[in-house]
Amino acid sequence: MRVSILPLVFVVLGLLFSNCSGDIKDIPLKGCSKISGMPGPEDLAIDRDAGLLYISSHERRVKDQEGKLYFLDLNSSTLEPKLLETEYPKNFRPHGMSLLNQNGKYRLYVISHITLYKEHSIEVFERTEKPSAKSKAGKWKHIQTLQDPLVTSPNDLSVASENEIFVSNDHGEGGFMLYLFHDLFRMKRSEIAYYDGKSWSSLGNPVSLGNGILYVKRPDGKEILYRSAFNEGTVLKFDIKRENGKIVLGEPKSILLGSGPDNLEIDEKGTIFTVTHPSVMKFLKHASNGESHSPTKIFTISPDDSIREIFSNSGELISAGSTALSYKERVYIAQVFNDFILQCQL
């Protein structure tokens, strides 16, 4: 979730729509510990073959602060975040990201908010040298900047190939005041933007406050697109059809979670992990004060669309969680503001 960009929007949403009362039932995970050293580690992406976890990091509580990318060697005995050395574009403020491995060529696609409310981009980094003992993540180079008017307010993206990118906008066209108006009345204005390698188009399906997005190709060849609809408290599931070379989304199925979902990640078994924010007001207070707790929940979504709540915390352990990603019987939980990732046993 992006909040530094929309503080007043969330004040209004919190006052009008959030459930600020009621206790959060604690559902713990075992063996949790913090991996510190990355401000605002909002999104994660994993290279499962190498055991490398990439982190999108941005200090959102400091005005005009730029961000960076980090990585963790999950097979190391000491988990210490390392800066991903590369030439970062100017005004790089990373948000959602997606890792692509296409025929051994690795690329990181990262949303950047160049100018708040106004200018956004997708920055593309390519690995030019493989990981080695000297450089665990290899060498990376910034190779491309993608921009288009249809990328109105990008929150997250999912990259299927170099020629296929799905982007979830959290708002439609307009600036701060128009965003506020749309959020105040829960207007469904945030659409899905699609890039086919040559041009951008809209896949429509607007929601109120779009968030995470995930492209999945099942073993039987069936293609599915999942998208978080924050204000609806649901994850939408679309069957993907290809007609005359174009993408067509089927009628969405709503997977109800009961609180606003953030990013979406999938494991090797096809289970999707999503983090939700039960209280917008507590989230907002946490945005301005790191000592004020904001609850975090994690749900899994099975291939048959059944859901299971695997973690719930009032915010004392981790506040404003944003991404949950599993690897070797552990789950790594990112967050929007504070400077650590939480790792726990599954």
CSV table of C-alpha atoms in Angstrom, one decimal:
chain,number,residue,atom,x,y,z
A,1,MET,CA,0.0,0.0,0.0
A,2,ARG,CA,1.2,3.5,-0.8
A,3,VAL,CA,0.4,6.1,1.9
A,4,SER,CA,3.0,8.8,1.8
A,5,ILE,CA,1.4,9.9,-1.4
A,6,LEU,CA,-2.1,10.0,0.0
A,7,PRO,CA,-2.2,11.0,3.7
A,8,LEU,CA,-5.4,13.0,3.6
A,9,VAL,CA,-7.2,10.4,1.6
A,10,PHE,CA,-6.6,7.8,4.2
A,11,VAL,CA,-7.7,10.2,7.0
A,12,VAL,CA,-11.0,10.5,5.3
A,13,LEU,CA,-11.2,6.8,4.5
A,14,GLY,CA,-10.3,5.9,8.1
A,15,LEU,CA,-12.9,8.2,9.5
A,16,LEU,CA,-15.7,7.2,7.2
A,17,PHE,CA,-15.1,3.5,6.4
A,18,SER,CA,-12.6,1.8,8.6
A,19,ASN,CA,-13.3,-0.6,11.5
A,20,CYS,CA,-11.3,1.2,14.2
A,21,SER,CA,-12.9,-0.7,17.1
A,22,GLY,CA,-12.7,-4.4,18.0
A,23,ASP,CA,-9.7,-6.4,19.0
A,24,ILE,CA,-7.5,-8.3,16.7
A,25,LYS,CA,-7.5,-12.0,17.5
A,26,ASP,CA,-3.9,-13.2,17.8
A,27,ILE,CA,-2.9,-16.0,15.5
A,28,PRO,CA,0.9,-16.5,16.0
A,29,LEU,CA,3.6,-18.1,13.9
A,30,LYS,CA,6.6,-19.8,15.6
A,31,GLY,CA,10.2,-18.9,15.6
A,32,CYS,CA,9.8,-15.3,14.4
A,33,SER,CA,12.8,-12.9,14.2
A,34,LYS,CA,13.6,-9.6,12.6
A,35,ILE,CA,15.9,-8.9,9.7
A,36,SER,CA,16.7,-5.2,10.0
A,37,GLY,CA,18.4,-2.6,7.9
A,38,MET,CA,15.9,-1.7,5.1
A,39,PRO,CA,13.6,1.3,5.5
A,40,GLY,CA,10.1,0.7,4.3
A,41,PRO,CA,10.6,-2.7,2.7
A,42,GLU,CA,7.2,-2.7,1.0
A,43,ASP,CA,7.5,-5.4,-1.6
A,44,LEU,CA,9.5,-8.6,-2.1
A,45,ALA,CA,10.5,-10.8,-5.1
A,46,ILE,CA,12.3,-14.1,-5.0
A,47,ASP,CA,14.8,-16.0,-7.1
A,48,ARG,CA,14.0,-19.5,-5.8
A,49,ASP,CA,16.8,-21.2,-7.7
A,50,ALA,CA,19.4,-19.1,-6.1
A,51,GLY,CA,17.6,-18.5,-2.8
A,52,LEU,CA,17.9,-14.7,-3.2
A,53,LEU,CA,15.2,-12.4,-1.9
A,54,TYR,CA,14.9,-8.9,-3.5
A,55,ILE,CA,13.5,-6.0,-1.5
A,56,SER,CA,11.9,-2.7,-2.6
A,57,SER,CA,12.9,-0.2,0.1
A,58,HIS,CA,11.8,3.4,0.5
A,59,GLU,CA,11.7,5.7,3.6
A,60,ARG,CA,8.2,7.0,3.3
A,61,ARG,CA,8.1,9.0,6.5
A,62,VAL,CA,10.8,11.4,5.2
A,63,LYS,CA,9.7,13.9,2.5
A,64,ASP,CA,11.5,13.7,-0.9
A,65,GLN,CA,13.5,10.7,0.2
A,66,GLU,CA,14.7,8.4,-2.6
A,67,GLY,CA,14.8,4.6,-2.3
A,68,LYS,CA,16.9,1.6,-3.2
A,69,LEU,CA,16.8,-2.1,-3.8
A,70,TYR,CA,18.3,-4.7,-1.4
A,71,PHE,CA,18.8,-8.4,-1.5
A,72,LEU,CA,19.1,-11.2,1.1
A,73,ASP,CA,20.9,-14.6,0.6
A,74,LEU,CA,18.3,-16.8,2.3
A,75,ASN,CA,20.7,-19.8,2.3
A,76,SER,CA,23.3,-17.8,4.4
A,77,SER,CA,23.7,-18.6,8.1
A,78,THR,CA,23.5,-14.9,8.8
A,79,LEU,CA,20.7,-13.0,7.1
A,80,GLU,CA,22.1,-9.5,6.4
A,81,PRO,CA,20.5,-7.2,3.7
A,82,LYS,CA,22.9,-6.0,1.0
A,83,LEU,CA,22.4,-3.0,-1.2
A,84,LEU,CA,21.8,-4.0,-4.9
A,85,GLU,CA,24.6,-2.1,-6.6
A,86,THR,CA,23.4,-0.5,-9.8
A,87,GLU,CA,22.9,2.9,-11.4
A,88,TYR,CA,19.5,4.0,-10.0
A,89,PRO,CA,17.4,6.4,-12.1
A,90,LYS,CA,16.9,9.9,-10.7
A,91,ASN,CA,14.0,10.4,-8.2
A,92,PHE,CA,13.8,6.6,-7.7
A,93,ARG,CA,11.0,5.9,-5.2
A,94,PRO,CA,10.3,2.2,-5.4
A,95,HIS,CA,7.0,0.5,-4.7
A,96,GLY,CA,5.7,-2.7,-6.2
A,97,MET,CA,8.1,-5.0,-8.1
A,98,SER,CA,8.2,-8.2,-10.1
A,99,LEU,CA,11.1,-10.5,-10.9
A,100,LEU,CA,11.2,-12.2,-14.4
A,101,ASN,CA,13.4,-15.1,-15.3
A,102,GLN,CA,13.0,-15.7,-19.0
A,103,ASN,CA,15.3,-18.3,-20.5
A,104,GLY,CA,17.9,-17.5,-17.9
A,105,LYS,CA,17.7,-13.8,-18.4
A,106,TYR,CA,16.8,-12.0,-15.1
A,107,ARG,CA,15.0,-8.7,-14.9
A,108,LEU,CA,13.5,-6.7,-12.1
A,109,TYR,CA,10.6,-4.5,-12.9
A,110,VAL,CA,10.0,-1.8,-10.3
A,111,ILE,CA,7.3,0.8,-9.9
A,112,SER,CA,8.8,4.2,-9.1
A,113,HIS,CA,6.9,7.4,-8.0
A,114,ILE,CA,9.0,10.0,-9.7
A,115,THR,CA,6.8,13.0,-8.7
A,116,LEU,CA,4.1,12.3,-6.1
A,117,TYR,CA,0.6,12.5,-7.6
A,118,LYS,CA,1.9,13.3,-11.0
A,119,GLU,CA,4.6,11.2,-12.6
A,120,HIS,CA,5.2,7.5,-12.3
A,121,SER,CA,7.3,4.9,-14.1
A,122,ILE,CA,8.3,1.3,-14.3
A,123,GLU,CA,12.1,1.0,-14.1
A,124,VAL,CA,13.6,-2.1,-15.6
A,125,PHE,CA,16.9,-3.6,-14.3
A,126,GLU,CA,18.7,-6.5,-16.0
A,127,ARG,CA,21.2,-8.9,-14.5
A,128,THR,CA,24.4,-8.7,-16.6
A,129,GLU,CA,26.5,-11.1,-14.6
A,130,LYS,CA,25.5,-14.3,-12.7
A,131,PRO,CA,25.8,-14.5,-8.9
A,132,SER,CA,29.2,-15.6,-7.7
A,133,ALA,CA,31.1,-15.9,-4.4
A,134,LYS,CA,32.3,-12.3,-5.0
A,135,SER,CA,28.9,-10.9,-5.8
A,136,LYS,CA,26.0,-13.0,-4.4
A,137,ALA,CA,23.4,-11.2,-6.5
A,138,GLY,CA,25.6,-10.8,-9.6
A,139,LYS,CA,25.7,-7.5,-11.4
A,140,TRP,CA,22.7,-5.5,-12.5
A,141,LYS,CA,22.1,-2.6,-14.9
A,142,HIS,CA,19.2,-0.2,-15.3
A,143,ILE,CA,18.1,-0.7,-19.0
A,144,GLN,CA,14.7,0.9,-19.5
A,145,THR,CA,12.0,3.2,-18.2
A,146,LEU,CA,8.4,2.6,-19.2
A,147,GLN,CA,5.7,5.2,-18.9
A,148,ASP,CA,2.3,5.7,-20.3
A,149,PRO,CA,-0.9,7.8,-19.5
A,150,LEU,CA,-2.7,4.5,-18.7
A,151,VAL,CA,-0.3,3.9,-15.8
A,152,THR,CA,-2.2,6.5,-13.8
A,153,SER,CA,-1.2,5.6,-10.3
A,154,PRO,CA,0.6,2.3,-10.2
A,155,ASN,CA,0.6,0.2,-7.0
A,156,ASP,CA,1.8,-3.2,-8.1
A,157,LEU,CA,2.7,-5.1,-11.2
A,158,SER,CA,3.1,-8.7,-12.4
A,159,VAL,CA,5.4,-9.5,-15.3
A,160,ALA,CA,4.6,-12.6,-17.4
A,161,SER,CA,7.3,-12.0,-20.0
A,162,GLU,CA,9.3,-9.2,-21.5
A,163,ASN,CA,6.3,-8.6,-23.7
A,164,GLU,CA,3.5,-8.9,-21.1
A,165,ILE,CA,3.1,-6.7,-18.0
A,166,PHE,CA,0.0,-6.3,-15.9
A,167,VAL,CA,-0.2,-3.2,-13.7
A,168,SER,CA,-2.7,-2.5,-10.9
A,169,ASN,CA,-3.4,1.2,-10.5
A,170,ASP,CA,-4.7,2.4,-7.1
A,171,HIS,CA,-6.4,5.5,-8.7
A,172,GLY,CA,-7.4,6.8,-12.1
A,173,GLU,CA,-6.4,9.9,-13.8
A,174,GLY,CA,-6.1,13.2,-11.8
A,175,GLY,CA,-4.2,14.6,-8.9
A,176,PHE,CA,-4.5,14.7,-5.2
A,177,MET,CA,-7.9,16.4,-4.9
A,178,LEU,CA,-9.5,14.2,-7.5
A,179,TYR,CA,-8.0,11.1,-5.7
A,180,LEU,CA,-9.6,12.4,-2.5
A,181,PHE,CA,-13.0,12.9,-4.1
A,182,HIS,CA,-12.9,9.4,-5.6
A,183,ASP,CA,-11.9,7.8,-2.3
A,184,LEU,CA,-14.4,9.8,-0.3
A,185,PHE,CA,-17.3,8.3,-2.4
A,186,ARG,CA,-15.5,5.0,-3.0
A,187,MET,CA,-15.7,5.5,-6.7
A,188,LYS,CA,-14.3,2.6,-8.8
A,189,ARG,CA,-11.7,4.4,-10.9
A,190,SER,CA,-8.5,2.3,-10.6
A,191,GLU,CA,-8.1,0.1,-13.7
A,192,ILE,CA,-5.6,-2.6,-14.9
A,193,ALA,CA,-3.1,-1.4,-17.4
A,194,TYR,CA,-1.5,-3.9,-19.8
A,195,TYR,CA,1.7,-3.8,-21.8
A,196,ASP,CA,2.2,-6.1,-24.8
A,197,GLY,CA,5.8,-5.2,-25.5
A,198,LYS,CA,4.8,-2.5,-28.0
A,199,SER,CA,1.9,-0.5,-26.6
A,200,TRP,CA,-0.3,-0.1,-23.5
A,201,SER,CA,-4.0,-0.8,-23.2
A,202,SER,CA,-6.6,-0.9,-20.5
A,203,LEU,CA,-8.1,-4.1,-19.3
A,204,GLY,CA,-10.7,-2.2,-17.5
A,205,ASN,CA,-12.3,-3.8,-14.4
A,206,PRO,CA,-12.0,-0.7,-12.2
A,207,VAL,CA,-12.1,-1.0,-8.4
A,208,SER,CA,-11.8,1.4,-5.5
A,209,LEU,CA,-8.2,1.4,-4.4
A,210,GLY,CA,-6.6,-1.4,-6.5
A,211,ASN,CA,-3.6,-3.0,-4.9
A,212,GLY,CA,-1.6,-6.2,-5.5
A,213,ILE,CA,-1.8,-8.1,-8.8
A,214,LEU,CA,-0.5,-11.5,-9.8
A,215,TYR,CA,-0.4,-13.4,-13.1
A,216,VAL,CA,-0.5,-17.2,-12.8
A,217,LYS,CA,-0.2,-19.9,-15.4
A,218,ARG,CA,-1.4,-23.2,-14.0
A,219,PRO,CA,0.3,-26.6,-14.9
A,220,ASP,CA,-2.7,-27.4,-17.2
A,221,GLY,CA,-2.0,-24.2,-19.2
A,222,LYS,CA,-4.9,-22.2,-17.7
A,223,GLU,CA,-4.0,-18.5,-17.2
A,224,ILE,CA,-5.4,-16.5,-14.3
A,225,LEU,CA,-5.1,-13.0,-13.1
A,226,TYR,CA,-5.6,-12.1,-9.4
A,227,ARG,CA,-6.0,-8.6,-8.1
A,228,SER,CA,-6.5,-7.1,-4.7
A,229,ALA,CA,-9.5,-4.8,-4.3
A,230,PHE,CA,-8.7,-3.0,-1.1
A,231,ASN,CA,-12.0,-1.2,-0.3
A,232,GLU,CA,-14.0,-4.3,-1.1
A,233,GLY,CA,-11.8,-6.5,1.1
A,234,THR,CA,-11.6,-9.0,-1.6
A,235,VAL,CA,-9.1,-10.6,-4.1
A,236,LEU,CA,-10.6,-10.8,-7.6
A,237,LYS,CA,-9.9,-13.8,-9.8
A,238,PHE,CA,-10.1,-13.4,-13.6
A,239,ASP,CA,-9.8,-16.2,-16.1
A,240,ILE,CA,-7.6,-14.9,-19.0
A,241,LYS,CA,-8.7,-15.6,-22.6
A,242,ARG,CA,-6.7,-14.7,-25.7
A,243,GLU,CA,-8.8,-13.7,-28.6
A,244,ASN,CA,-7.2,-12.7,-31.9
A,245,GLY,CA,-4.0,-12.0,-30.2
A,246,LYS,CA,-5.6,-9.8,-27.5
A,247,ILE,CA,-6.1,-10.4,-23.8
A,248,VAL,CA,-9.7,-10.6,-22.5
A,249,LEU,CA,-10.5,-11.0,-18.9
A,250,GLY,CA,-13.5,-13.1,-17.8
A,251,GLU,CA,-16.0,-12.1,-15.2
A,252,PRO,CA,-14.2,-11.9,-11.9
A,253,LYS,CA,-14.8,-14.2,-9.0
A,254,SER,CA,-14.6,-12.4,-5.6
A,255,ILE,CA,-12.6,-14.1,-2.9
A,256,LEU,CA,-13.7,-12.4,0.3
A,257,LEU,CA,-11.1,-11.8,3.0
A,258,GLY,CA,-12.9,-9.2,5.2
A,259,SER,CA,-10.1,-6.6,5.3
A,260,GLY,CA,-8.1,-4.7,2.7
A,261,PRO,CA,-5.6,-7.0,0.8
A,262,ASP,CA,-2.2,-5.7,-0.2
A,263,ASN,CA,0.4,-7.6,-2.3
A,264,LEU,CA,0.0,-11.1,-3.7
A,265,GLU,CA,2.7,-13.8,-3.9
A,266,ILE,CA,2.5,-17.5,-5.0
A,267,ASP,CA,4.6,-20.5,-3.7
A,268,GLU,CA,5.8,-23.6,-5.6
A,269,LYS,CA,2.5,-25.5,-4.8
A,270,GLY,CA,0.3,-22.8,-6.3
A,271,THR,CA,-0.8,-21.3,-2.9
A,272,ILE,CA,-1.2,-17.5,-2.9
A,273,PHE,CA,-0.1,-15.5,0.2
A,274,THR,CA,-1.7,-12.1,0.8
A,275,VAL,CA,-1.4,-9.6,3.6
A,276,THR,CA,-4.3,-7.5,4.7
A,277,HIS,CA,-4.8,-4.3,6.7
A,278,PRO,CA,-7.7,-4.6,9.2
A,279,SER,CA,-7.8,-1.0,10.3
A,280,VAL,CA,-7.1,2.0,8.0
A,281,MET,CA,-7.2,4.4,11.0
A,282,LYS,CA,-4.5,2.5,12.9
A,283,PHE,CA,-2.5,2.2,9.6
A,284,LEU,CA,-2.7,6.0,9.2
A,285,LYS,CA,-1.5,6.6,12.8
A,286,HIS,CA,1.4,4.2,12.2
A,287,ALA,CA,2.3,6.1,9.0
A,288,SER,CA,3.1,9.2,11.1
A,289,ASN,CA,4.3,7.4,14.2
A,290,GLY,CA,6.3,4.2,14.2
A,291,GLU,CA,5.4,3.5,17.8
A,292,SER,CA,1.7,3.4,17.0
A,293,HIS,CA,0.8,-0.1,16.1
A,294,SER,CA,-1.2,-1.1,13.0
A,295,PRO,CA,-2.5,-4.7,12.8
A,296,THR,CA,-1.4,-7.2,10.2
A,297,LYS,CA,-3.1,-10.4,8.9
A,298,ILE,CA,-1.9,-13.0,6.4
A,299,PHE,CA,-4.2,-15.2,4.4
A,300,THR,CA,-3.5,-18.1,2.0
A,301,ILE,CA,-5.6,-18.8,-1.0
A,302,SER,CA,-5.5,-22.3,-2.4
A,303,PRO,CA,-5.9,-23.2,-6.1
A,304,ASP,CA,-9.5,-24.2,-5.3
A,305,ASP,CA,-10.1,-20.6,-3.9
A,306,SER,CA,-10.4,-21.7,-0.3
A,307,ILE,CA,-8.9,-19.3,2.2
A,308,ARG,CA,-7.1,-19.8,5.5
A,309,GLU,CA,-5.9,-17.1,8.0
A,310,ILE,CA,-2.4,-18.2,9.1
A,311,PHE,CA,-1.3,-15.1,10.9
A,312,SER,CA,-2.8,-12.2,12.8
A,313,ASN,CA,-1.1,-9.7,15.0
A,314,SER,CA,-2.2,-6.4,16.6
A,315,GLY,CA,1.0,-4.7,15.3
A,316,GLU,CA,3.3,-5.3,18.3
A,317,LEU,CA,5.3,-7.8,16.3
A,318,ILE,CA,5.0,-6.2,12.9
A,319,SER,CA,2.8,-3.2,11.8
A,320,ALA,CA,1.3,-2.5,8.4
A,321,GLY,CA,2.5,-5.7,6.8
A,322,SER,CA,2.4,-5.5,3.0
A,323,THR,CA,3.9,-8.7,1.5
A,324,ALA,CA,4.2,-12.4,2.6
A,325,LEU,CA,6.4,-14.7,0.7
A,326,SER,CA,7.3,-18.3,1.5
A,327,TYR,CA,10.6,-20.2,1.0
A,328,LYS,CA,11.8,-23.5,2.5
A,329,GLU,CA,9.2,-23.7,5.3
A,330,ARG,CA,9.6,-20.1,6.3
A,331,VAL,CA,7.6,-17.0,5.5
A,332,TYR,CA,9.1,-13.5,5.0
A,333,ILE,CA,6.8,-10.6,5.9
A,334,ALA,CA,7.5,-7.2,4.6
A,335,GLN,CA,5.9,-3.9,5.8
A,336,VAL,CA,5.3,-0.4,4.5
A,337,PHE,CA,7.2,1.8,7.0
A,338,ASN,CA,9.5,0.3,9.7
A,339,ASP,CA,13.0,-0.9,8.8
A,340,PHE,CA,12.8,-4.7,9.0
A,341,ILE,CA,11.4,-7.8,7.5
A,342,LEU,CA,9.9,-10.5,9.8
A,343,GLN,CA,10.8,-14.1,9.2
A,344,CYS,CA,8.8,-16.9,10.8
A,345,GLN,CA,8.4,-20.7,10.6
A,346,LEU,CA,5.4,-22.0,8.6
